[in-house]
Tab-separated table of C-alpha atoms in Angstrom:
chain	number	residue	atom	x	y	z
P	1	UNK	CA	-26.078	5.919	-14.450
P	2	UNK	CA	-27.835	2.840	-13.309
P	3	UNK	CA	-27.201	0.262	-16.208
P	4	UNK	CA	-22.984	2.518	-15.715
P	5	UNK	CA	-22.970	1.334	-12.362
P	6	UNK	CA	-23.961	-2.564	-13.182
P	7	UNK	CA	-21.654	-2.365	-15.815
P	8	UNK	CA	-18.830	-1.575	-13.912
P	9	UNK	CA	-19.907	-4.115	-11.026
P	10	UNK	CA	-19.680	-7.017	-13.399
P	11	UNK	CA	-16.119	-5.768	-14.197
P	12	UNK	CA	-15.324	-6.574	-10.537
P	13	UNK	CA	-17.354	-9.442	-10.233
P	14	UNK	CA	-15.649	-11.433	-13.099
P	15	UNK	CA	-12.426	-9.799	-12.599
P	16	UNK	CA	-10.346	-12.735	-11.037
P	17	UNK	CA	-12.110	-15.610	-13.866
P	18	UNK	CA	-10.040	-13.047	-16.415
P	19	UNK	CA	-6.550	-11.825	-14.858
P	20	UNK	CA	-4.058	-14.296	-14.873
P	21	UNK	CA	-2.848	-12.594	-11.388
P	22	UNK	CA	-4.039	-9.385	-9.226
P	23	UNK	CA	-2.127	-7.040	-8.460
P	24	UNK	CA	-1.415	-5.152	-4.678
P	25	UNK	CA	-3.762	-3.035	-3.456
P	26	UNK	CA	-2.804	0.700	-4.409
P	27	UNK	CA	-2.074	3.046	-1.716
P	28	UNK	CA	-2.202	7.136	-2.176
P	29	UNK	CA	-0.501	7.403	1.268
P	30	UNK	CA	2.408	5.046	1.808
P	31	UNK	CA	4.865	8.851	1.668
P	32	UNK	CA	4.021	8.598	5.497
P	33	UNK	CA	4.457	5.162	6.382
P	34	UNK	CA	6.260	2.784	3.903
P	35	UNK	CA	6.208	-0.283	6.260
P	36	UNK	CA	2.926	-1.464	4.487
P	37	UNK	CA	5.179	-2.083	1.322
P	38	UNK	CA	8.785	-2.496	2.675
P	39	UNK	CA	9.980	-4.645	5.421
P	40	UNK	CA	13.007	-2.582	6.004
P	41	UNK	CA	10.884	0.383	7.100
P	42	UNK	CA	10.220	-1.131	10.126
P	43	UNK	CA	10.944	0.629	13.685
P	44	UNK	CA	13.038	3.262	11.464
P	45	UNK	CA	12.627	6.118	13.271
P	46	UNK	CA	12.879	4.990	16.843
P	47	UNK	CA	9.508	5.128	18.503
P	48	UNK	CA	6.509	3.056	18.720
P	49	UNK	CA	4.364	3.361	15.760
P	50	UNK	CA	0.420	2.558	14.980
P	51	UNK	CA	-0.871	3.954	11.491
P	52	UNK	CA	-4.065	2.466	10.446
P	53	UNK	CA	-5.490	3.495	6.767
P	54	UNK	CA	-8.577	2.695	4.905
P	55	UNK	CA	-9.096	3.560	1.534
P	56	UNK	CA	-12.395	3.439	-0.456
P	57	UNK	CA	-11.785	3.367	-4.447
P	58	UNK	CA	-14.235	4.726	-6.789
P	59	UNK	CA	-16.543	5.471	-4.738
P	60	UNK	CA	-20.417	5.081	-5.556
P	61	UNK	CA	-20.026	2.046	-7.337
P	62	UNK	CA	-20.997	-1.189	-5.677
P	63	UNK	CA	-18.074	-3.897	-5.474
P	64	UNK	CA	-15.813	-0.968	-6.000
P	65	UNK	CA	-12.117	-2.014	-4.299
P	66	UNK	CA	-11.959	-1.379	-0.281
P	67	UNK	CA	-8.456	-1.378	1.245
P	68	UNK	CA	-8.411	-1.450	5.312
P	69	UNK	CA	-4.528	-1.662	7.241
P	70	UNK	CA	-3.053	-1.465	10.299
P	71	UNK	CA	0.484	-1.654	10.912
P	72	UNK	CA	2.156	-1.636	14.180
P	73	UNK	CA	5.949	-0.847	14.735
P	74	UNK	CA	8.472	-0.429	17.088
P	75	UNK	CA	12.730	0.129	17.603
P	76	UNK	CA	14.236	-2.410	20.247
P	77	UNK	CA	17.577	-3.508	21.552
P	78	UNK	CA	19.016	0.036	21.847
P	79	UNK	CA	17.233	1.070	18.360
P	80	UNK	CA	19.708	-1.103	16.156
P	81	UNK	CA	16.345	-3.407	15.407
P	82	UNK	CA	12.606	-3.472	14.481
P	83	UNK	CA	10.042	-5.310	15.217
P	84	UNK	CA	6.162	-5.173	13.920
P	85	UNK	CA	2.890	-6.618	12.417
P	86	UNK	CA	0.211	-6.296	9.732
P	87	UNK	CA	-2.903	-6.380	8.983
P	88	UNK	CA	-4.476	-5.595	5.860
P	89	UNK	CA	-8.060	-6.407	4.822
P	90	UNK	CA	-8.904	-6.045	0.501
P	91	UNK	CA	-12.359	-6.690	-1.081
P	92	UNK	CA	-13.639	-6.232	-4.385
P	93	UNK	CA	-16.950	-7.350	-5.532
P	94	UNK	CA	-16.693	-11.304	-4.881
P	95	UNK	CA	-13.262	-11.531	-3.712
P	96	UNK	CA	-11.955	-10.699	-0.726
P	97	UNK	CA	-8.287	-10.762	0.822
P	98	UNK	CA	-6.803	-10.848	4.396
P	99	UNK	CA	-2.855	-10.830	4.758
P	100	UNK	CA	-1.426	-10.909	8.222
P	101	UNK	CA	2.680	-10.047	8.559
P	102	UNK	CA	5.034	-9.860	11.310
P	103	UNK	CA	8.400	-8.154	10.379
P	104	UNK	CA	12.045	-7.974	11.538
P	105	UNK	CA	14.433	-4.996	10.430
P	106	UNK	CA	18.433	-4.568	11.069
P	107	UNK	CA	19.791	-0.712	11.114
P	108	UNK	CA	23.068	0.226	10.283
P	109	UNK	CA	24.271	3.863	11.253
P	110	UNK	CA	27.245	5.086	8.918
P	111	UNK	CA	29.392	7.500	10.337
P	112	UNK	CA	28.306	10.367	8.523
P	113	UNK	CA	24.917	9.665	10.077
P	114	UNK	CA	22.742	7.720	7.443
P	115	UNK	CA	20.781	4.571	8.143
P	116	UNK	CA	21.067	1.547	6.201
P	117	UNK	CA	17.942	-0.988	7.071
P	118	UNK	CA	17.785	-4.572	5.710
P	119	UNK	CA	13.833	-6.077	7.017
P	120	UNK	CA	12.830	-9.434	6.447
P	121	UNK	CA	8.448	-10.220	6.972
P	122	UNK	CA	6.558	-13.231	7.157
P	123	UNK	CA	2.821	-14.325	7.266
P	124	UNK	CA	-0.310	-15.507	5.929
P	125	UNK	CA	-2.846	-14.402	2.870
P	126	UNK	CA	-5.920	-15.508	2.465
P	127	UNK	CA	-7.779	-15.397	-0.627
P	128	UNK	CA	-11.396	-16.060	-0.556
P	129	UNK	CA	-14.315	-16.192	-3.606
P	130	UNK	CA	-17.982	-15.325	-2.221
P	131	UNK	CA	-19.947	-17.127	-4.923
P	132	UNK	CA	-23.248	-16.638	-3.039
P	133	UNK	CA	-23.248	-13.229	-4.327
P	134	UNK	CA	-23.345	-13.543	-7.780
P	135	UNK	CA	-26.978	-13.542	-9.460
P	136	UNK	CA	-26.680	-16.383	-12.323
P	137	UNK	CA	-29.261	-17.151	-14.623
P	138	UNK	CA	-28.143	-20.773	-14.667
P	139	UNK	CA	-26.821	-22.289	-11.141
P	140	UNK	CA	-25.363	-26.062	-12.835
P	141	UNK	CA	-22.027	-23.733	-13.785
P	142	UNK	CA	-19.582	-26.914	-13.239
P	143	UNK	CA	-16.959	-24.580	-13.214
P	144	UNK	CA	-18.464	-22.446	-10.178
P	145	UNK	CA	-19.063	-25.401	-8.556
P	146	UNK	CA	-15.882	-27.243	-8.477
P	147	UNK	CA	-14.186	-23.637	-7.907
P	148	UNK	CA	-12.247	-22.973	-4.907
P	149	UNK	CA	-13.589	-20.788	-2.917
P	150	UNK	CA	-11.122	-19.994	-0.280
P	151	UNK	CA	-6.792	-20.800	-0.504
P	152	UNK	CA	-4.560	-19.701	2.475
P	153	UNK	CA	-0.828	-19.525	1.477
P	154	UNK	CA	1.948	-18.771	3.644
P	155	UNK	CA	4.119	-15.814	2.442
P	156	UNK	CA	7.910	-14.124	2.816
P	157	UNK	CA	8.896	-10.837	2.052
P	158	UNK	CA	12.680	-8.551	2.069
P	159	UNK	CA	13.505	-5.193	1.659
P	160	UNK	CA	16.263	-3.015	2.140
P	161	UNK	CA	16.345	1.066	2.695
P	162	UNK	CA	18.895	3.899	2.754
P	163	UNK	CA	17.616	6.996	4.201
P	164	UNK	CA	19.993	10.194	5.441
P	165	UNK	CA	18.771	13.690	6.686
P	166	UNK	CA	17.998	14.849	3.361
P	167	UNK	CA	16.767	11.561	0.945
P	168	UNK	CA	15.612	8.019	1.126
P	169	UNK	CA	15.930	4.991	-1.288
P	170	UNK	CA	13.755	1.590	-0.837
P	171	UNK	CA	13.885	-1.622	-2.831
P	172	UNK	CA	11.463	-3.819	-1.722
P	173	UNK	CA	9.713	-7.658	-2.743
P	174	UNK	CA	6.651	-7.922	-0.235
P	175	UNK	CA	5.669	-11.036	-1.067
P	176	UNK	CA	8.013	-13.263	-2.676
P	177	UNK	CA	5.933	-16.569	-3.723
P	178	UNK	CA	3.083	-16.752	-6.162
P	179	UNK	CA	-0.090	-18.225	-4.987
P	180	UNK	CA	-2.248	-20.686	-7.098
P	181	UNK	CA	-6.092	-21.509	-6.587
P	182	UNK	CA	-8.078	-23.991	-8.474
P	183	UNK	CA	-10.764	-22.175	-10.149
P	184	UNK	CA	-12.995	-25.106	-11.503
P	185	UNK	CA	-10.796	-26.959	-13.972
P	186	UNK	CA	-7.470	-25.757	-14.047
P	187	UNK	CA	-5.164	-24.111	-11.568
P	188	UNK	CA	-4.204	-20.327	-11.971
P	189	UNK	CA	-2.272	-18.202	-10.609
P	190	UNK	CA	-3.919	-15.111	-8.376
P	191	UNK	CA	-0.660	-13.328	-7.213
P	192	UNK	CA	2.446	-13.052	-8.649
P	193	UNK	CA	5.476	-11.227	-6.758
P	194	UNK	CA	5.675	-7.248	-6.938
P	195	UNK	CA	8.840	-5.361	-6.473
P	196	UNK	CA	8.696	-1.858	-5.237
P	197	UNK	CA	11.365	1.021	-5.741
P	198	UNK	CA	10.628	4.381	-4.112
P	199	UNK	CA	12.709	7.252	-3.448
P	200	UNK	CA	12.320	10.845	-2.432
P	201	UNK	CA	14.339	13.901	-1.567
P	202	UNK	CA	13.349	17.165	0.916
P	203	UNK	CA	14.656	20.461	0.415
P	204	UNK	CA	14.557	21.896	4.020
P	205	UNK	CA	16.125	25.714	2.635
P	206	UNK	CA	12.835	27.372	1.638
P	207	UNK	CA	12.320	29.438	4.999
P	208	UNK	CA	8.903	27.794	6.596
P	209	UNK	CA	8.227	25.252	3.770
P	210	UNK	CA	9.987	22.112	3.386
P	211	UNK	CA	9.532	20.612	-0.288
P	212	UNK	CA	9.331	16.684	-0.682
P	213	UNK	CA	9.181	15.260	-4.215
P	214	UNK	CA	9.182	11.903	-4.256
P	215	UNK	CA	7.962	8.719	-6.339
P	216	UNK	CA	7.344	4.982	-6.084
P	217	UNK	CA	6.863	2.119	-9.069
P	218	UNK	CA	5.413	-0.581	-8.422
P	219	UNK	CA	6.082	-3.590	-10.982
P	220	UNK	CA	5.114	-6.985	-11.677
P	221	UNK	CA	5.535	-7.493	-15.369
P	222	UNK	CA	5.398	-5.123	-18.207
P	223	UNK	CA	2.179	-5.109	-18.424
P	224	UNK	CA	1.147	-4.218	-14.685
P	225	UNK	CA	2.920	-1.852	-13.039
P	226	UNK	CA	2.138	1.171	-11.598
P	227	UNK	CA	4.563	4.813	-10.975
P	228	UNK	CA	3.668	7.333	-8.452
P	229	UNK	CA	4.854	11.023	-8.669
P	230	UNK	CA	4.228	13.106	-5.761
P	231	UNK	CA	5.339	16.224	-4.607
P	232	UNK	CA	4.252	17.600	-1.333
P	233	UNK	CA	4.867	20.855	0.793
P	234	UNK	CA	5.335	21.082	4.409
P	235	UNK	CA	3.859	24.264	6.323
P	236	UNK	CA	5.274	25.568	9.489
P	237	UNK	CA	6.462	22.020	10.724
P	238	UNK	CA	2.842	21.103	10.722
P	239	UNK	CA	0.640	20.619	7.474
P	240	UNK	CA	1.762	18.202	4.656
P	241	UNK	CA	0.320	19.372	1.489
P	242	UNK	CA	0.598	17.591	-1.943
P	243	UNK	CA	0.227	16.359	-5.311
P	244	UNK	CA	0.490	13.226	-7.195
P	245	UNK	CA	-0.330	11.240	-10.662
P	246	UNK	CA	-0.667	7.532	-11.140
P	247	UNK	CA	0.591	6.637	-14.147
P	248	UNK	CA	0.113	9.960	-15.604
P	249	UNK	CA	-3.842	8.880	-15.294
P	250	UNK	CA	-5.110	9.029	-12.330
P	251	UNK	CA	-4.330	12.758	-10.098
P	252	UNK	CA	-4.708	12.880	-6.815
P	253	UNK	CA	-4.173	15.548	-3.474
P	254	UNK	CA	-2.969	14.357	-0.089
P	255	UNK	CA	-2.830	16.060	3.133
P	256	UNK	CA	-1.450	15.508	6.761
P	257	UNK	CA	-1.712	17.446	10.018
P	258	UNK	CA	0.291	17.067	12.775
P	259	UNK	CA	-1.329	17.296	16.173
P	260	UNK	CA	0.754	17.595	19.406
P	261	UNK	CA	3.565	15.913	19.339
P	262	UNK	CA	2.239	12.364	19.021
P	263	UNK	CA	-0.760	12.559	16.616
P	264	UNK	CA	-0.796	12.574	12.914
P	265	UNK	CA	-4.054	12.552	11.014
P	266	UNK	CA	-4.348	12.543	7.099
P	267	UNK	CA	-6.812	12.239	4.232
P	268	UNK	CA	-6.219	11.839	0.377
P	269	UNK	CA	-8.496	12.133	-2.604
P	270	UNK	CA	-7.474	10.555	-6.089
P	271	UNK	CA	-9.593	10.649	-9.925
P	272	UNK	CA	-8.913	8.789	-12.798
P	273	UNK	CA	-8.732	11.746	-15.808
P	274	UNK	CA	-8.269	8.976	-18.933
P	275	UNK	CA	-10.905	6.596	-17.989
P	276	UNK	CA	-14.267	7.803	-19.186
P	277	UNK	CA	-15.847	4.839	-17.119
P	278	UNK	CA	-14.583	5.840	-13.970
P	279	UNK	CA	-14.615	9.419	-14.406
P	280	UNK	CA	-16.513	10.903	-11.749
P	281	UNK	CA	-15.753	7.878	-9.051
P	282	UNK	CA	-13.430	9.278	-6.727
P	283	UNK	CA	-11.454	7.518	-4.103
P	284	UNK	CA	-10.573	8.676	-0.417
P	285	UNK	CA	-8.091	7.669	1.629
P	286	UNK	CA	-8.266	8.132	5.606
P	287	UNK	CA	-5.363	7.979	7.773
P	288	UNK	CA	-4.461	8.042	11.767
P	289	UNK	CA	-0.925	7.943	13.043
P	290	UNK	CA	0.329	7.744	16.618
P	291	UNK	CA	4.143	7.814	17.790
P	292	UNK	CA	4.572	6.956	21.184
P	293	UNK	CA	8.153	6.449	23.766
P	294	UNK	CA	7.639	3.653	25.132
P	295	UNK	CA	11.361	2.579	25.429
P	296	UNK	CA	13.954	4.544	26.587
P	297	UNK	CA	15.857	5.039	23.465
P	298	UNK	CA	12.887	6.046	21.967
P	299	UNK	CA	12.286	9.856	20.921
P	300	UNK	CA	10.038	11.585	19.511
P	301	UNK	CA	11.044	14.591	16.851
P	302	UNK	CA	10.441	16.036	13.227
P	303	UNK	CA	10.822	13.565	10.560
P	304	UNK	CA	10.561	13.943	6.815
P	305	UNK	CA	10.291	10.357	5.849
């Protein structure tokens, strides 16, 4: 298990020298709060908003990914716009990221009651190489010397989202520009742009359950990309239980529970079931919700999405 555990903690450790670009963090949870991926999701459902996650993958084994957000999120200006922030903090063995966002959304009622959204976001990511950590038998490494350690980029994302009583549709680019670091030598590139697509549909005719299947793919090139299928079951207006596979590898069971009116608390657990190397290493997802009038067009009330 020991020489299993090294193993895999070189893996992280020389990770970034061997992608070309990383990819976004992966989130278990965003089916209750999409603003962390889409602009447009911003101040949807007229109230003020704080969700703050933190999600600890494969757990056990030492540089093992750490994901850490807070979003905050409000409706203004008689609910017709949003307005809100980021904060997201990723590490994985030497590297570690910190992204900071403020975004703008535009809603558009149709007459028949859906909401069209258009959300623009812009900010800062930092990337940042802790060299100091890695035991080398040789310290002359021109290459880790000359490396840039830390690269702060300025960032712009867009998204748009259709939602109605029954179903929702987001399209959704993040984080449009790539950013470049200099890793010794040469310049690479360490992010390239994502582009989400999620959608999901409730059936609210099953007496006290509500059923929500709903997915999300997440692409940057053909060879990095991941697709979400979840399905998840609401109890008596108050328990979100569900289901979902990454990529038809990885399976995973979420929960939420509403408490009072305001107060939404949730936890997921995921396992890779193709990976012999990570089998056994779970990851956990915590989550904490609050909705909150503080404007006078705000209200608070069951939502699906």
């Amino acid at each position: 298990m020991m020489k299993k555990s090294r193993l895999l903690f070189l893996t992280f450790i020389f990770l970034p020298f061997c992608l070309n670009a990383q990819q976004d963090p992966l989130y278990n949870q965003y089916f209750f709060n999409q603003a962390m991926i889409n602009p447009a999701y911003t101040g949807l459902n007229n109230v003020f908003n704080t969700t703050a996650i933190s999600r600890l993958q494969w757990a056990g084994i030492d540089g093992a990914p750490t994901t850490n957000t807070l979003n905050v999120s409000s409706s203004a200006f008689k609910n017709k716009v949003g307005l809100g922030a980021s904060l997201i903090y990723d590490s994985y063995g030497i590297n570690s990221n910190t992204e900071f966002n403020i975004a703008y959304s535009y809603k558009i009622a149709t007459p028949t009651g859906d909401v069209f959204s258009m959300g623009l976001q812009a900010g800062l990511v930092n990337i940042n190489y802790d060299y100091n950590r890695l035991t080398l038998q040789y310290v002359d490494d021109v290459i880790l010397n000359n490396a840039q350690a830390s690269v702060t980029e300025e960032n712009f994302g867009v998204g748009f989202w259709y939602m109605s009583k029954d179903y929702y549709v987001g399209l959704s680019v993040p984080r449009m520009l790539d950013i470049n670091i200099n890793d010794g030598g040469m310049e690479s590139t360490r992010y390239r742009r994502h582009y989400y697509l999620s959608a999901g549909y409730v059936f609210d005719q099953l007496f006290a359950l509500k059923f929500k299947p709903s997915i999300l793919l997440m692409y940057m090139d053909k060879d990095n990309y991941a697709f979400d299928v979840n399905a998840s079951f609401l109890l008596n207006e108050a328990i979100w239980l569900g289901a979902s596979f990454r990529n038809f590898g990885t399976v995973g069971l979420n929960t939420q529970m509403k408490v009072g009116e305001t107060l939404k608390l949730g936890y997921a657990f995921e396992l890779p079931v193709n990976n012999t190397a990570l089998t056994g290493f779970g990851t956990h997802s915590l989550m904490v919700s609050l909705d909150l009038e503080l404007l006078g067009r705000h209200g608070l009330g069951r939502r699906f999405f």
